[in-house]
Amino acid sequence: TLMTRRLTMTGSTLRPQSNEAKAAIAAATDSAAAKPSGGTQGGPPPARVVLDEVIEERIGQTTPVVGRIVARQSGPIAARIGGAVVGMQVDVGDRIATGDVLAQIDRERMQLERDRYAAIVSQQRATLTAERADLEQTQNELNRLEGIRSSAAFSQARFEDAVQAVASQTGTVAQTRAQLAQAQVQLKRADRDLTDTEITAPYPGVVSETHTEVGAYLSIGNPVVTIINDLNLEVEADVPTARIASLSNGDAVNIRIAEGQTIPARLRAVVPSENPRTRTRPVRFTPDFTGLDTPLADNQSVTVLLPVGGSRNAVTVSKDAVTQRNGQNMVFVSNNGRAQLRPVTTGEATGSRLVVISGLKAGDLVVVRGNERLRPGQQLQDVGAPANGSGGG
């Protein structure tokens, strides 16, 4: 009897499930998945995530062209005066701001030259004061003789001598005034040379090379350091001449900095210089680096995605929102502040986003950060929203 019961139970266990049983199990599973989790009293806290909106935008086909990042300001900083280097204030790799001192040239000789011209200016001013006084005295003598022209004491010879003396003294004053102006210009130049003993940075950037050391003698125009302004960058690409006709200033393009990192840019200029070997022309783009935390370098390779053919409107979603579950593309959508897992079908990539074929509509809020361990029904807290943002739709 015991053996019979065991065989009966074993047979019952191995018997295939009916369709009604399968439906009951599926309903129980769906109910458990739909049950909210997190945020209830005594439950786990809300999941901290970053939400991004599904948008509708105009897209078109693109063709990749290899480009490079170029600094709009870079090159050697030269000495403006000659002299011995007495101090180097920067080294390779140092970040500098506009006006920072790069090197110091011996200023003793420049100071002595400046003092000499200052003394000449003082001397010329004193000479001019004395000669103006002589001119005034000579002019008074001429005026006195003119006052007695009708009297018997008037002497025509003395009068003519006085006129000649006034003219001569006037010329002397003018000459001294010109010498004073010349001395003042020389003093100003000496002041400028004294200032130029400090070689300063004309723009911000990073020191990429030094060309001199303490003790070396610099002549006018000798390079001191080379600076790259990595805060003012452009992208240059050699575009095939056949595609130049379809481009114009202001065209919007995307530039791929690295895998998964694409930024927008505008075409600034097509340089009218063609390479006869490659049949390409350099084209300059002004990128928008806002929010990009990747360090950039002069001559760094990038990929410019040039538009080709027509364009169309399409719904797109961030690549970071799409995850793989059992071979299916899935996204977490914020539904009244809770995570809803939804299958999605995507098409081609456009920059850092994917074209949505089905599963989402413009305006949906999807999770782009924090979706790795998210569970369906879990309450969401959008940490990427403003301080008083609602954080879910």
Tab-separated table of N, CA and C in Angstrom, residues 155-289:
chain	number	residue	atom	x	y	z
A	155	SER	N	65.422	153.987	-31.139
A	155	SER	CA	66.537	153.629	-32.012
A	155	SER	C	66.077	152.499	-32.918
A	156	GLN	N	66.119	152.768	-34.191
A	156	GLN	CA	65.676	151.759	-35.148
A	156	GLN	C	66.580	150.542	-35.116
A	157	ALA	N	67.866	150.749	-34.906
A	157	ALA	CA	68.802	149.627	-34.883
A	157	ALA	C	68.516	148.704	-33.691
A	158	ARG	N	68.280	149.295	-32.534
A	158	ARG	CA	67.992	148.492	-31.343
A	158	ARG	C	66.665	147.735	-31.522
A	159	PHE	N	65.714	148.406	-32.175
A	159	PHE	CA	64.417	147.758	-32.407
A	159	PHE	C	64.576	146.529	-33.295
A	160	GLU	N	65.350	146.687	-34.371
A	160	GLU	CA	65.556	145.551	-35.271
A	160	GLU	C	66.313	144.422	-34.593
A	161	ASP	N	67.278	144.776	-33.728
A	161	ASP	CA	67.994	143.745	-32.973
A	161	ASP	C	67.048	142.986	-32.038
A	162	ALA	N	66.112	143.719	-31.427
A	162	ALA	CA	65.150	143.082	-30.514
A	162	ALA	C	64.230	142.127	-31.269
A	163	VAL	N	63.785	142.543	-32.470
A	163	VAL	CA	62.935	141.663	-33.277
A	163	VAL	C	63.692	140.384	-33.624
A	164	GLN	N	64.959	140.551	-34.005
A	164	GLN	CA	65.773	139.385	-34.351
A	164	GLN	C	65.998	138.485	-33.135
A	165	ALA	N	66.188	139.083	-31.966
A	165	ALA	CA	66.409	138.292	-30.743
A	165	ALA	C	65.179	137.497	-30.366
A	166	VAL	N	63.995	138.105	-30.535
A	166	VAL	CA	62.749	137.383	-30.231
A	166	VAL	C	62.588	136.187	-31.161
A	167	ALA	N	62.867	136.365	-32.453
A	167	ALA	CA	62.744	135.273	-33.403
A	167	ALA	C	63.716	134.145	-33.087
A	168	SER	N	64.966	134.533	-32.744
A	168	SER	CA	65.972	133.521	-32.421
A	168	SER	C	65.598	132.749	-31.160
A	169	GLN	N	65.130	133.478	-30.153
A	169	GLN	CA	64.780	132.814	-28.893
A	169	GLN	C	63.549	131.915	-29.062
A	170	THR	N	62.625	132.342	-29.916
A	170	THR	CA	61.446	131.510	-30.191
A	170	THR	C	61.852	130.185	-30.829
A	171	GLY	N	62.817	130.224	-31.743
A	171	GLY	CA	63.316	128.998	-32.365
A	171	GLY	C	64.012	128.095	-31.371
A	172	THR	N	64.772	128.705	-30.453
A	172	THR	CA	65.462	127.911	-29.432
A	172	THR	C	64.477	127.188	-28.530
A	173	VAL	N	63.388	127.893	-28.148
A	173	VAL	CA	62.360	127.274	-27.301
A	173	VAL	C	61.707	126.104	-28.037
A	174	ALA	N	61.409	126.296	-29.326
A	174	ALA	CA	60.788	125.225	-30.107
A	174	ALA	C	61.709	124.021	-30.211
A	175	GLN	N	63.007	124.259	-30.401
A	175	GLN	CA	63.966	123.171	-30.493
A	175	GLN	C	64.052	122.396	-29.180
A	176	THR	N	64.110	123.117	-28.079
A	176	THR	CA	64.185	122.463	-26.769
A	176	THR	C	62.910	121.678	-26.484
A	177	ARG	N	61.750	122.212	-26.914
A	177	ARG	CA	60.493	121.507	-26.711
A	177	ARG	C	60.493	120.178	-27.493
A	178	ALA	N	61.047	120.201	-28.696
A	178	ALA	CA	61.134	118.971	-29.491
A	178	ALA	C	62.080	117.965	-28.846
A	179	GLN	N	63.203	118.456	-28.304
A	179	GLN	CA	64.139	117.556	-27.620
A	179	GLN	C	63.513	116.934	-26.380
A	180	LEU	N	62.679	117.721	-25.694
A	180	LEU	CA	61.982	117.191	-24.525
A	180	LEU	C	61.003	116.085	-24.939
A	181	ALA	N	60.258	116.315	-26.022
A	181	ALA	CA	59.317	115.296	-26.501
A	181	ALA	C	60.050	114.021	-26.887
A	182	GLN	N	61.210	114.162	-27.541
A	182	GLN	CA	62.004	112.997	-27.921
A	182	GLN	C	62.479	112.230	-26.687
A	183	ALA	N	62.931	112.970	-25.671
A	183	ALA	CA	63.389	112.323	-24.439
A	183	ALA	C	62.242	111.611	-23.733
A	184	GLN	N	61.041	112.188	-23.788
A	184	GLN	CA	59.882	111.553	-23.151
A	184	GLN	C	59.520	110.251	-23.868
A	185	VAL	N	59.634	110.235	-25.200
A	185	VAL	CA	59.368	109.003	-25.949
A	185	VAL	C	60.401	107.944	-25.589
A	186	GLN	N	61.663	108.336	-25.492
A	186	GLN	CA	62.703	107.378	-25.119
A	186	GLN	C	62.483	106.839	-23.711
A	187	LEU	N	61.997	107.686	-22.817
A	187	LEU	CA	61.694	107.236	-21.459
A	187	LEU	C	60.535	106.230	-21.473
A	188	LYS	N	59.536	106.515	-22.288
A	188	LYS	CA	58.397	105.599	-22.390
A	188	LYS	C	58.851	104.253	-22.947
A	189	ARG	N	59.744	104.288	-23.932
A	189	ARG	CA	60.258	103.041	-24.499
A	189	ARG	C	61.072	102.277	-23.458
A	190	ALA	N	61.860	103.010	-22.650
A	190	ALA	CA	62.640	102.354	-21.600
A	190	ALA	C	61.719	101.711	-20.564
A	191	ASP	N	60.595	102.387	-20.254
A	191	ASP	CA	59.614	101.798	-19.337
A	191	ASP	C	59.036	100.509	-19.924
A	192	ARG	N	58.783	100.524	-21.242
A	192	ARG	CA	58.241	99.342	-21.901
A	192	ARG	C	59.252	98.197	-21.868
A	193	ASP	N	60.520	98.512	-22.127
A	193	ASP	CA	61.559	97.478	-22.075
A	193	ASP	C	61.688	96.908	-20.673
A	194	LEU	N	61.540	97.762	-19.686
A	194	LEU	CA	61.630	97.294	-18.302
A	194	LEU	C	60.466	96.342	-17.988
A	195	THR	N	59.281	96.678	-18.493
A	195	THR	CA	58.131	95.792	-18.304
A	195	THR	C	58.326	94.460	-19.019
A	196	ASP	N	58.947	94.511	-20.206
A	196	ASP	CA	59.128	93.296	-21.009
A	196	ASP	C	60.196	92.364	-20.452
A	197	THR	N	60.873	92.754	-19.397
A	197	THR	CA	61.795	91.810	-18.761
A	197	THR	C	61.032	90.654	-18.124
A	198	GLU	N	59.737	90.863	-17.870
A	198	GLU	CA	58.857	89.775	-17.442
A	198	GLU	C	58.103	89.277	-18.669
A	199	ILE	N	58.392	88.058	-19.108
A	199	ILE	CA	57.723	87.476	-20.265
A	199	ILE	C	56.441	86.820	-19.769
A	200	THR	N	55.294	87.327	-20.232
A	200	THR	CA	54.000	86.876	-19.735
A	200	THR	C	53.217	86.127	-20.806
A	201	ALA	N	52.210	85.388	-20.353
A	201	ALA	CA	51.380	84.589	-21.269
A	201	ALA	C	50.323	85.474	-21.913
A	202	PRO	N	50.242	85.492	-23.245
A	202	PRO	CA	49.233	86.317	-23.912
A	202	PRO	C	47.845	85.686	-23.910
A	203	TYR	N	47.745	84.388	-23.613
A	203	TYR	CA	46.456	83.699	-23.560
A	203	TYR	C	46.593	82.490	-22.632
A	204	PRO	N	45.474	81.953	-22.139
A	204	PRO	CA	45.556	80.816	-21.216
A	204	PRO	C	45.872	79.526	-21.960
A	205	GLY	N	46.303	78.523	-21.206
A	205	GLY	CA	46.592	77.226	-21.827
A	205	GLY	C	47.522	76.385	-20.981
A	206	VAL	N	48.212	75.481	-21.655
A	206	VAL	CA	49.145	74.568	-20.997
A	206	VAL	C	50.500	74.684	-21.693
A	207	VAL	N	51.567	74.721	-20.897
A	207	VAL	CA	52.919	74.778	-21.451
A	207	VAL	C	53.266	73.409	-22.017
A	208	SER	N	53.529	73.363	-23.317
A	208	SER	CA	53.855	72.088	-23.961
A	208	SER	C	55.352	71.912	-24.179
A	209	GLU	N	56.130	73.024	-24.109
A	209	GLU	CA	57.576	72.918	-24.352
A	209	GLU	C	58.263	74.170	-23.816
A	210	THR	N	59.468	74.008	-23.286
A	210	THR	CA	60.309	75.137	-22.891
A	210	THR	C	61.528	75.175	-23.809
A	211	HIS	N	61.986	76.405	-24.139
A	211	HIS	CA	63.062	76.556	-25.120
A	211	HIS	C	64.321	77.206	-24.540
A	212	THR	N	64.321	77.527	-23.267
A	212	THR	CA	65.485	78.181	-22.678
A	212	THR	C	65.586	77.799	-21.215
A	213	GLU	N	66.681	78.198	-20.584
A	213	GLU	CA	66.900	77.893	-19.174
A	213	GLU	C	67.545	79.101	-18.512
A	214	VAL	N	67.593	79.076	-17.188
A	214	VAL	CA	68.247	80.137	-16.430
A	214	VAL	C	69.722	80.209	-16.828
A	215	GLY	N	70.190	81.404	-17.100
A	215	GLY	CA	71.574	81.610	-17.501
A	215	GLY	C	71.753	81.801	-18.991
A	216	ALA	N	70.782	81.399	-19.784
A	216	ALA	CA	70.875	81.589	-21.235
A	216	ALA	C	70.627	83.052	-21.581
A	217	TYR	N	71.168	83.470	-22.723
A	217	TYR	CA	70.959	84.841	-23.186
A	217	TYR	C	69.969	84.821	-24.342
A	218	LEU	N	68.931	85.640	-24.218
A	218	LEU	CA	67.901	85.708	-25.239
A	218	LEU	C	68.069	86.966	-26.077
A	219	SER	N	67.913	86.813	-27.365
A	219	SER	CA	67.822	87.955	-28.260
A	219	SER	C	66.348	88.206	-28.565
A	220	ILE	N	66.069	89.368	-29.120
A	220	ILE	CA	64.690	89.703	-29.449
A	220	ILE	C	64.151	88.677	-30.455
A	221	GLY	N	63.006	88.086	-30.130
A	221	GLY	CA	62.375	87.104	-31.013
A	221	GLY	C	62.690	85.666	-30.686
A	222	ASN	N	63.629	85.410	-29.773
A	222	ASN	CA	63.922	84.023	-29.394
A	222	ASN	C	62.737	83.414	-28.645
A	223	PRO	N	62.364	82.150	-28.956
A	223	PRO	CA	61.251	81.514	-28.243
A	223	PRO	C	61.632	81.185	-26.800
A	224	VAL	N	60.655	81.313	-25.925
A	224	VAL	CA	60.866	81.026	-24.506
A	224	VAL	C	60.122	79.739	-24.115
A	225	VAL	N	58.819	79.706	-24.359
A	225	VAL	CA	58.005	78.511	-24.115
A	225	VAL	C	56.976	78.393	-25.235
A	226	THR	N	56.407	77.208	-25.392
A	226	THR	CA	55.297	76.992	-26.321
A	226	THR	C	54.048	76.696	-25.514
A	227	ILE	N	52.956	77.389	-25.852
A	227	ILE	CA	51.689	77.250	-25.129
A	227	ILE	C	50.623	76.732	-26.084
A	228	ILE	N	49.796	75.823	-25.582
A	228	ILE	CA	48.619	75.348	-26.305
A	228	ILE	C	47.386	75.761	-25.517
A	229	ASN	N	46.524	76.534	-26.151
A	229	ASN	CA	45.275	76.942	-25.494
A	229	ASN	C	44.246	75.839	-25.700
A	230	ASP	N	44.132	74.943	-24.728
A	230	ASP	CA	43.188	73.832	-24.838
A	230	ASP	C	41.782	74.219	-24.411
A	231	LEU	N	41.568	75.516	-24.169
A	231	LEU	CA	40.234	76.007	-23.841
A	231	LEU	C	39.537	76.609	-25.056
A	232	ASN	N	40.248	76.704	-26.160
A	232	ASN	CA	39.697	77.275	-27.388
A	232	ASN	C	40.061	76.338	-28.541
A	233	LEU	N	39.216	75.324	-28.735
A	233	LEU	CA	39.531	74.258	-29.676
A	233	LEU	C	38.530	74.219	-30.824
A	234	GLU	N	38.990	73.734	-31.946
A	234	GLU	CA	38.149	73.477	-33.107
A	234	GLU	C	38.450	72.076	-33.616
A	235	VAL	N	37.660	71.653	-34.591
A	235	VAL	CA	37.898	70.378	-35.259
A	235	VAL	C	38.122	70.654	-36.741
A	236	GLU	N	39.174	70.062	-37.279
A	236	GLU	CA	39.468	70.193	-38.703
A	236	GLU	C	39.418	68.816	-39.336
A	237	ALA	N	38.787	68.737	-40.482
A	237	ALA	CA	38.693	67.469	-41.212
A	237	ALA	C	38.968	67.724	-42.683
A	238	ASP	N	39.635	66.784	-43.323
A	238	ASP	CA	39.892	66.861	-44.761
A	238	ASP	C	38.733	66.182	-45.482
A	239	VAL	N	37.849	67.006	-46.024
A	239	VAL	CA	36.616	66.517	-46.636
A	239	VAL	C	36.829	66.351	-48.141
A	240	PRO	N	36.382	65.231	-48.728
A	240	PRO	CA	36.494	65.057	-50.181
A	240	PRO	C	35.849	66.215	-50.935
A	241	THR	N	36.511	66.648	-51.989
A	241	THR	CA	36.031	67.794	-52.745
A	241	THR	C	34.627	67.559	-53.282
A	242	ALA	N	34.284	66.319	-53.617
A	242	ALA	CA	32.962	66.024	-54.171
A	242	ALA	C	31.842	66.340	-53.191
A	243	ARG	N	32.152	66.375	-51.889
A	243	ARG	CA	31.122	66.649	-50.883
A	243	ARG	C	31.096	68.112	-50.447
A	244	ILE	N	32.049	68.908	-50.905
A	244	ILE	CA	32.124	70.298	-50.473
A	244	ILE	C	30.904	71.086	-50.936
A	245	ALA	N	30.416	70.804	-52.138
A	245	ALA	CA	29.305	71.579	-52.695
A	245	ALA	C	28.052	71.496	-51.842
A	246	SER	N	27.865	70.396	-51.116
A	246	SER	CA	26.663	70.225	-50.293
A	246	SER	C	26.814	70.801	-48.903
A	247	LEU	N	27.959	71.408	-48.600
A	247	LEU	CA	28.205	71.976	-47.284
A	247	LEU	C	28.167	73.491	-47.343
A	248	SER	N	27.739	74.098	-46.244
A	248	SER	CA	27.732	75.560	-46.145
A	248	SER	C	27.930	75.949	-44.691
A	249	ASN	N	28.374	77.174	-44.475
A	249	ASN	CA	28.638	77.655	-43.123
A	249	ASN	C	27.376	77.569	-42.264
A	250	GLY	N	27.567	77.062	-41.044
A	250	GLY	CA	26.444	76.935	-40.122
A	250	GLY	C	25.786	75.578	-40.116
A	251	ASP	N	26.165	74.688	-41.038
A	251	ASP	CA	25.577	73.343	-41.062
A	251	ASP	C	25.859	72.610	-39.756
A	252	ALA	N	24.848	71.895	-39.264
A	252	ALA	CA	24.996	71.120	-38.027
A	252	ALA	C	25.523	69.728	-38.344
A	253	VAL	N	26.507	69.283	-37.584
A	253	VAL	CA	27.073	67.941	-37.719
A	253	VAL	C	27.282	67.373	-36.325
A	254	ASN	N	27.562	66.082	-36.277
A	254	ASN	CA	27.943	65.430	-35.030
A	254	ASN	C	29.393	64.984	-35.124
A	255	ILE	N	30.082	65.057	-34.000
A	255	ILE	CA	31.485	64.655	-33.948
A	255	ILE	C	31.645	63.593	-32.867
A	256	ARG	N	32.171	62.447	-33.250
A	256	ARG	CA	32.389	61.351	-32.305
A	256	ARG	C	33.783	61.506	-31.705
A	257	ILE	N	33.818	61.842	-30.423
A	257	ILE	CA	35.088	62.005	-29.717
A	257	ILE	C	35.677	60.648	-29.359
A	258	ALA	N	34.843	59.770	-28.844
A	258	ALA	CA	35.253	58.410	-28.481
A	258	ALA	C	34.026	57.522	-28.609
A	259	GLU	N	34.204	56.246	-28.395
A	259	GLU	CA	33.083	55.317	-28.505
A	259	GLU	C	32.001	55.688	-27.497
A	260	GLY	N	30.811	55.995	-28.008
A	260	GLY	CA	29.702	56.364	-27.135
A	260	GLY	C	29.686	57.823	-26.732
A	261	GLN	N	30.625	58.625	-27.194
A	261	GLN	CA	30.669	60.046	-26.853
A	261	GLN	C	30.613	60.872	-28.140
A	262	THR	N	29.466	61.484	-28.391
A	262	THR	CA	29.255	62.288	-29.588
A	262	THR	C	28.761	63.659	-29.177
A	263	ILE	N	29.312	64.697	-29.795
A	263	ILE	CA	28.941	66.068	-29.465
A	263	ILE	C	28.497	66.786	-30.734
A	264	PRO	N	27.630	67.807	-30.590
A	264	PRO	CA	27.215	68.572	-31.771
A	264	PRO	C	28.267	69.602	-32.155
A	265	ALA	N	28.222	70.030	-33.413
A	265	ALA	CA	29.159	71.044	-33.909
A	265	ALA	C	28.529	71.777	-35.076
A	266	ARG	N	29.116	72.939	-35.404
A	266	ARG	CA	28.673	73.740	-36.540
A	266	ARG	C	29.836	73.959	-37.492
A	267	LEU	N	29.557	73.901	-38.779
A	267	LEU	CA	30.598	74.150	-39.768
A	267	LEU	C	30.909	75.643	-39.770
A	268	ARG	N	32.180	75.987	-39.553
A	268	ARG	CA	32.586	77.397	-39.486
A	268	ARG	C	33.138	77.905	-40.804
A	269	ALA	N	33.960	77.106	-41.477
A	269	ALA	CA	34.589	77.591	-42.701
A	269	ALA	C	35.129	76.434	-43.519
A	270	VAL	N	35.065	76.600	-44.834
A	270	VAL	CA	35.730	75.693	-45.766
A	270	VAL	C	36.963	76.417	-46.289
A	271	VAL	N	38.137	75.898	-45.983
A	271	VAL	CA	39.385	76.549	-46.377
A	271	VAL	C	39.628	76.312	-47.870
A	272	PRO	N	39.795	77.369	-48.665
A	272	PRO	CA	39.966	77.196	-50.117
A	272	PRO	C	41.372	76.753	-50.494
A	273	SER	N	41.750	75.570	-50.016
A	273	SER	CA	43.068	75.015	-50.329
A	273	SER	C	42.908	73.512	-50.507
A	274	GLU	N	43.114	73.037	-51.735
A	274	GLU	CA	42.885	71.625	-52.027
A	274	GLU	C	44.195	70.848	-52.090
A	275	ASN	N	44.157	69.651	-51.507
A	275	ASN	CA	45.294	68.749	-51.584
A	275	ASN	C	45.212	67.995	-52.910
A	276	PRO	N	46.167	68.198	-53.839
A	276	PRO	CA	46.056	67.564	-55.164
A	276	PRO	C	46.212	66.054	-55.122
A	277	ARG	N	46.816	65.516	-54.075
A	277	ARG	CA	47.007	64.065	-53.993
A	277	ARG	C	45.751	63.362	-53.485
A	278	THR	N	45.120	63.944	-52.456
A	278	THR	CA	43.945	63.291	-51.869
A	278	THR	C	42.631	63.879	-52.349
A	279	ARG	N	42.685	64.997	-53.082
A	279	ARG	CA	41.479	65.678	-53.555
A	279	ARG	C	40.532	65.988	-52.398
A	280	THR	N	41.100	66.569	-51.360
A	280	THR	CA	40.318	66.977	-50.191
A	280	THR	C	40.632	68.424	-49.852
A	281	ARG	N	39.705	69.031	-49.102
A	281	ARG	CA	39.904	70.395	-48.621
A	281	ARG	C	39.681	70.425	-47.105
A	282	PRO	N	40.481	71.206	-46.379
A	282	PRO	CA	40.269	71.300	-44.927
A	282	PRO	C	39.011	72.089	-44.604
A	283	VAL	N	38.226	71.543	-43.697
A	283	VAL	CA	36.993	72.177	-43.243
A	283	VAL	C	37.067	72.321	-41.732
A	284	ARG	N	36.727	73.507	-41.225
A	284	ARG	CA	36.786	73.772	-39.783
A	284	ARG	C	35.380	73.732	-39.186
A	285	PHE	N	35.263	73.056	-38.030
A	285	PHE	CA	34.005	72.948	-37.304
A	285	PHE	C	34.185	73.503	-35.894
A	286	THR	N	33.143	74.169	-35.407
A	286	THR	CA	33.147	74.683	-34.033
A	286	THR	C	32.299	73.757	-33.167
A	287	PRO	N	32.911	72.927	-32.327
A	287	PRO	CA	32.153	71.961	-31.522
A	287	PRO	C	31.630	72.585	-30.229
A	288	ASP	N	30.627	71.926	-29.673
A	288	ASP	CA	30.079	72.302	-28.369
A	288	ASP	C	30.529	71.251	-27.364
A	289	PHE	N	31.529	71.620	-26.543
A	289	PHE	CA	32.093	70.682	-25.577
A	289	PHE	C	31.361	70.719	-24.238
